[in-house]
mmCIF file of C-alpha atoms in Angstrom:
data_model
loop_
_atom_site.group_PDB
_atom_site.id
_atom_site.type_symbol
_atom_site.label_atom_id
_atom_site.label_comp_id
_atom_site.label_asym_id
_atom_site.label_seq_id
_atom_site.Cartn_x
_atom_site.Cartn_y
_atom_site.Cartn_z
ATOM 1 C CA UNK A 1001 83.731 87.568 118.638
ATOM 2 C CA UNK A 1002 85.483 86.075 115.594
ATOM 3 C CA UNK A 1003 88.877 86.591 117.195
ATOM 4 C CA UNK A 1004 87.796 84.621 120.269
ATOM 5 C CA UNK A 1005 86.488 81.645 118.270
ATOM 6 C CA UNK A 1006 90.051 80.396 117.640
ATOM 7 C CA UNK A 1007 89.296 79.149 114.130
ATOM 8 C CA UNK A 1008 92.021 78.218 111.701
ATOM 9 C CA UNK A 1009 92.931 81.102 109.335
ATOM 10 C CA UNK A 1010 91.036 79.694 106.346
ATOM 11 C CA UNK A 1011 87.750 79.359 108.234
ATOM 12 C CA UNK A 1012 88.301 82.737 109.834
ATOM 13 C CA UNK A 1013 88.717 84.413 106.431
ATOM 14 C CA UNK A 1014 85.690 82.565 105.062
ATOM 15 C CA UNK A 1015 83.397 83.748 107.855
ATOM 16 C CA UNK A 1016 84.832 87.247 107.856
ATOM 17 C CA UNK A 1017 84.501 87.407 104.072
ATOM 18 C CA UNK A 1018 80.836 86.444 104.316
ATOM 19 C CA UNK A 1019 80.139 89.323 106.698
ATOM 20 C CA UNK A 1020 82.207 91.720 104.630
ATOM 21 C CA UNK A 1021 80.290 90.811 101.493
ATOM 22 C CA UNK A 1022 76.831 91.255 102.999
ATOM 23 C CA UNK A 1023 77.431 93.966 105.602
ATOM 24 C CA UNK A 1024 78.508 97.050 103.663
ATOM 25 C CA UNK A 1025 79.589 99.997 105.795
ATOM 26 C CA UNK A 1026 79.896 103.559 104.612
ATOM 27 C CA UNK A 1027 83.129 105.464 105.318
ATOM 28 C CA UNK A 1028 81.827 106.971 108.575
ATOM 29 C CA UNK A 1029 80.609 103.621 109.911
ATOM 30 C CA UNK A 1030 83.860 101.969 108.901
ATOM 31 C CA UNK A 1031 85.941 104.648 110.622
ATOM 32 C CA UNK A 1032 83.866 104.265 113.780
ATOM 33 C CA UNK A 1033 84.256 100.484 113.676
ATOM 34 C CA UNK A 1034 88.033 100.754 113.265
ATOM 35 C CA UNK A 1035 88.252 103.057 116.298
ATOM 36 C CA UNK A 1036 86.277 100.538 118.361
ATOM 37 C CA UNK A 1037 88.384 97.605 117.172
ATOM 38 C CA UNK A 1038 91.649 99.366 118.001
ATOM 39 C CA UNK A 1039 90.455 99.772 121.594
ATOM 40 C CA UNK A 1040 89.760 96.044 122.000
ATOM 41 C CA UNK A 1041 92.162 93.587 123.600
ATOM 42 C CA UNK A 1042 92.074 91.332 120.513
ATOM 43 C CA UNK A 1043 92.632 94.165 118.012
ATOM 44 C CA UNK A 1044 95.739 92.527 116.538
ATOM 45 C CA UNK A 1045 93.884 89.307 115.779
ATOM 46 C CA UNK A 1046 90.881 91.134 114.367
ATOM 47 C CA UNK A 1047 92.983 93.327 112.088
ATOM 48 C CA UNK A 1048 94.827 90.316 110.640
ATOM 49 C CA UNK A 1049 91.891 89.536 108.347
ATOM 50 C CA UNK A 1050 90.945 92.792 106.608
ATOM 51 C CA UNK A 1051 89.463 91.378 103.419
ATOM 52 C CA UNK A 1052 87.564 94.483 102.326
ATOM 53 C CA UNK A 1053 90.531 96.712 103.052
ATOM 54 C CA UNK A 1054 92.742 94.492 100.911
ATOM 55 C CA UNK A 1055 90.269 94.688 98.050
ATOM 56 C CA UNK A 1056 89.931 98.456 98.337
ATOM 57 C CA UNK A 1057 93.675 98.882 98.512
ATOM 58 C CA UNK A 1058 94.145 96.821 95.380
ATOM 59 C CA UNK A 1059 91.482 98.808 93.531
ATOM 60 C CA UNK A 1060 92.973 102.134 94.633
ATOM 61 C CA UNK A 1061 96.405 100.948 93.551
ATOM 62 C CA UNK A 1062 95.086 99.987 90.134
ATOM 63 C CA UNK A 1063 93.359 103.355 89.750
ATOM 64 C CA UNK A 1064 96.502 105.255 90.726
ATOM 65 C CA UNK A 1065 98.588 103.221 88.301
ATOM 66 C CA UNK A 1066 96.082 103.872 85.502
ATOM 67 C CA UNK A 1067 96.316 107.608 86.209
ATOM 68 C CA UNK A 1068 100.101 107.470 86.223
ATOM 69 C CA UNK A 1069 100.129 105.659 82.872
ATOM 70 C CA UNK A 1070 97.573 108.101 81.454
ATOM 71 C CA UNK A 1071 99.767 111.065 82.459
ATOM 72 C CA UNK A 1072 102.749 109.511 80.703
ATOM 73 C CA UNK A 1073 100.661 108.868 77.600
ATOM 74 C CA UNK A 1074 99.435 112.477 77.657
ATOM 75 C CA UNK A 1075 103.030 113.680 77.883
ATOM 76 C CA UNK A 1076 103.782 111.640 74.766
ATOM 77 C CA UNK A 1077 100.905 113.340 72.952
ATOM 78 C CA UNK A 1078 98.721 110.292 72.446
ATOM 79 C CA UNK A 1079 95.014 110.832 71.672
ATOM 80 C CA UNK A 1080 92.742 110.980 74.721
ATOM 81 C CA UNK A 1081 90.410 108.373 73.209
ATOM 82 C CA UNK A 1082 93.285 105.898 72.955
ATOM 83 C CA UNK A 1083 94.341 106.651 76.526
ATOM 84 C CA UNK A 1084 90.778 106.035 77.717
ATOM 85 C CA UNK A 1085 90.661 102.728 75.873
ATOM 86 C CA UNK A 1086 93.989 101.520 77.254
ATOM 87 C CA UNK A 1087 93.631 102.730 80.863
ATOM 88 C CA UNK A 1088 89.859 102.250 81.226
ATOM 89 C CA UNK A 1089 89.591 105.790 82.625
ATOM 90 C CA UNK A 1090 86.777 107.996 81.379
ATOM 91 C CA UNK A 1091 87.520 110.989 79.151
ATOM 92 C CA UNK A 1092 86.634 113.494 81.881
ATOM 93 C CA UNK A 1093 89.270 111.981 84.169
ATOM 94 C CA UNK A 1094 91.842 112.052 81.387
ATOM 95 C CA UNK A 1095 91.028 115.686 80.648
ATOM 96 C CA UNK A 1096 91.543 116.553 84.340
ATOM 97 C CA UNK A 1097 94.866 114.746 84.277
ATOM 98 C CA UNK A 1098 95.791 116.605 81.086
ATOM 99 C CA UNK A 1099 95.422 119.916 82.890
ATOM 100 C CA UNK A 1100 97.895 118.757 85.543
ATOM 101 C CA UNK A 1101 100.526 117.614 83.021
#
């Protein structure tokens, strides 16, 4: 429906962002929705505004980078408490990473 409204990109993102903020889908619901969208004629237009996916991608990227940095710090022999403070990872996560290094 949003794709057919022919709004300018800013208004489109605003409306889509509103729904994304207040309509939280779990992974199964989101996967089902994506399958349905990909079957629609306007799938390209709809997928141009994936606000929540952008946010999740950014967060996942930050988490992966923090883990990468933590592994390097572990290799250098830095204390786990310092690594936790710098990377904002919890000690359990750092200990798991330490086993892989």
